[in-house]
Amino acid sequence: MKSALLMGFLGLLLMLSSGKLLADPAFSAVYKMPADIEWADSLCPWKSATETGYLRLVRSRDDDRHRLLVQWIRKSMNEQPDEAVSTRVIDELDQLYRVRLQPPQAQLHPDHCELNMVAEDVDSERRYQLQLRLKGPGEYRLMVIEKLPGDL
């Protein structure tokens, strides 16, 4: 088992040194991803009068807190790559709340996509329930509910 792992590692080193792996476009895209991006996920579809696409949610780490970015990605009708038509930082999380976020649960509604997440304040460990409603490109609404500690 150890020899198989060693051979695989040596093969990867050989590919890197020869430049074959670096020439692969998929490897180049991954390699250029910023280190502070923790995860990115395509979630709900969206549609306007003239365009269709999907939402991409990106969570990044800044110091000990998380930032949330939403991209509205337009699906290309021809063989061109899909394109981001709008990118928004969720300002409330960026400015008012210093929180760590769990990955969201997405629910599609007829007129919007709803993301539900649990967040924890970095300093006080206070917990929040976040509901993010995403509509057309660039349009969102964030609702924050503070959870009380203990059992009531």
C-alpha positions in Angstrom: 0.0 0.0 0.0 2.8 2.4 1.0 4.7 1.7 -2.2 1.6 2.4 -4.3 1.1 5.7 -2.6 4.8 6.5 -3.1 4.6 5.6 -6.8 1.6 7.8 -7.2 3.3 10.7 -5.5 6.4 10.2 -7.7 4.2 10.1 -10.8 2.5 13.4 -9.8 5.9 15.0 -9.2 7.1 13.8 -12.6 4.0 15.2 -14.3 4.5 18.6 -12.5 8.2 18.8 -13.4 7.4 17.9 -17.1 4.7 20.7 -17.2 2.0 18.3 -18.5 -0.2 18.7 -15.5 0.3 22.5 -15.4 -0.9 22.7 -19.1 -4.2 21.1 -18.1 -6.8 23.9 -18.0 -8.7 22.3 -15.2 -5.6 22.3 -13.0 -4.9 25.9 -14.0 -8.4 27.0 -12.8 -8.0 25.3 -9.5 -4.5 26.5 -9.0 -5.6 30.2 -9.4 -8.4 29.9 -6.8 -7.7 32.3 -3.9 -6.6 30.6 -0.7 -9.3 32.4 1.3 -12.2 30.8 -0.6 -13.5 28.0 1.6 -16.2 26.7 -0.7 -18.3 27.6 -3.7 -21.5 25.9 -4.8 -24.0 26.3 -7.5 -27.5 26.3 -5.9 -30.7 27.5 -7.5 -31.7 28.4 -11.0 -32.9 31.9 -11.8 -34.8 33.3 -14.8 -35.6 36.8 -16.1 -37.6 37.8 -19.1 -34.6 37.4 -21.4 -32.0 35.2 -19.6 -31.7 32.0 -17.5 -28.9 30.8 -15.3 -28.0 29.7 -11.8 -26.8 31.1 -8.5 -23.3 30.5 -7.2 -22.7 31.0 -3.5 -19.1 31.6 -2.4 -17.9 31.5 1.2 -14.5 33.0 2.0 -12.6 33.4 5.2 -11.2 36.7 6.4 -9.4 36.5 9.7 -11.8 34.3 11.8 -15.0 35.3 10.1 -16.8 34.3 6.9 -17.8 36.5 4.0 -20.6 35.5 1.6 -20.7 36.4 -2.1 -23.5 35.6 -4.5 -23.1 35.4 -8.2 -25.8 35.3 -10.8 -24.4 33.2 -13.6 -26.0 33.4 -17.0 -26.1 30.2 -19.0 -24.7 30.6 -22.5 -27.0 29.7 -25.4 -24.0 28.8 -27.7 -20.8 27.1 -26.9 -19.3 30.1 -25.0 -18.6 29.6 -21.2 -21.3 30.7 -18.7 -20.8 34.3 -17.5 -21.4 36.1 -14.2 -23.8 38.9 -14.8 -23.9 40.1 -11.2 -21.7 39.6 -8.1 -22.8 40.9 -4.7 -21.1 40.7 -1.3 -23.7 40.2 1.3 -23.0 43.6 2.9 -24.8 43.0 6.2 -22.6 40.0 7.0 -19.5 41.9 5.8 -20.2 45.1 7.9 -22.6 44.3 10.8 -22.0 40.7 11.8 -18.7 39.0 12.4 -19.8 35.4 12.0 -18.9 31.9 11.0 -21.4 30.2 8.8 -22.5 26.7 8.2 -23.3 25.7 4.6 -26.8 26.7 3.6 -29.9 24.7 2.9 -31.5 25.9 -0.4 -35.2 25.9 -1.1 -36.6 27.0 -4.5 -39.8 29.1 -4.5 -41.7 30.3 -7.6 -40.2 33.8 -7.4 -37.0 33.4 -5.4 -34.4 31.1 -4.0 -34.2 30.9 -0.2 -31.1 30.0 1.7 -31.2 29.1 5.4 -28.0 29.1 7.4 -26.9 29.0 11.0 -24.3 31.5 12.0 -22.2 32.0 15.2 -20.7 35.3 16.3 -16.9 35.2 16.3 -16.6 37.2 19.5 -19.6 36.4 21.7 -20.5 32.9 20.3 -24.1 34.2 19.9 -26.1 32.2 17.4 -28.2 33.4 14.5 -30.6 31.9 12.0 -30.0 33.6 8.6 -32.5 33.6 5.8 -31.2 34.9 2.4 -33.8 35.5 -0.3 -32.3 35.8 -3.8 -34.2 37.0 -6.8 -33.0 38.4 -10.1 -29.5 39.5 -10.8 -28.1 41.6 -7.9 -31.3 41.5 -5.9 -31.3 39.9 -2.4 -32.8 40.3 1.1 -31.2 39.1 4.3 -33.2 38.4 7.5 -31.4 37.7 10.7 -33.0 36.1 13.8 -31.0 36.0 17.0 -31.3 32.7 18.8 -31.6 32.9 22.6 -29.2 30.8 24.7 -30.7 28.0 26.9 -34.0 26.3 26.9 -37.2 28.3 27.3 
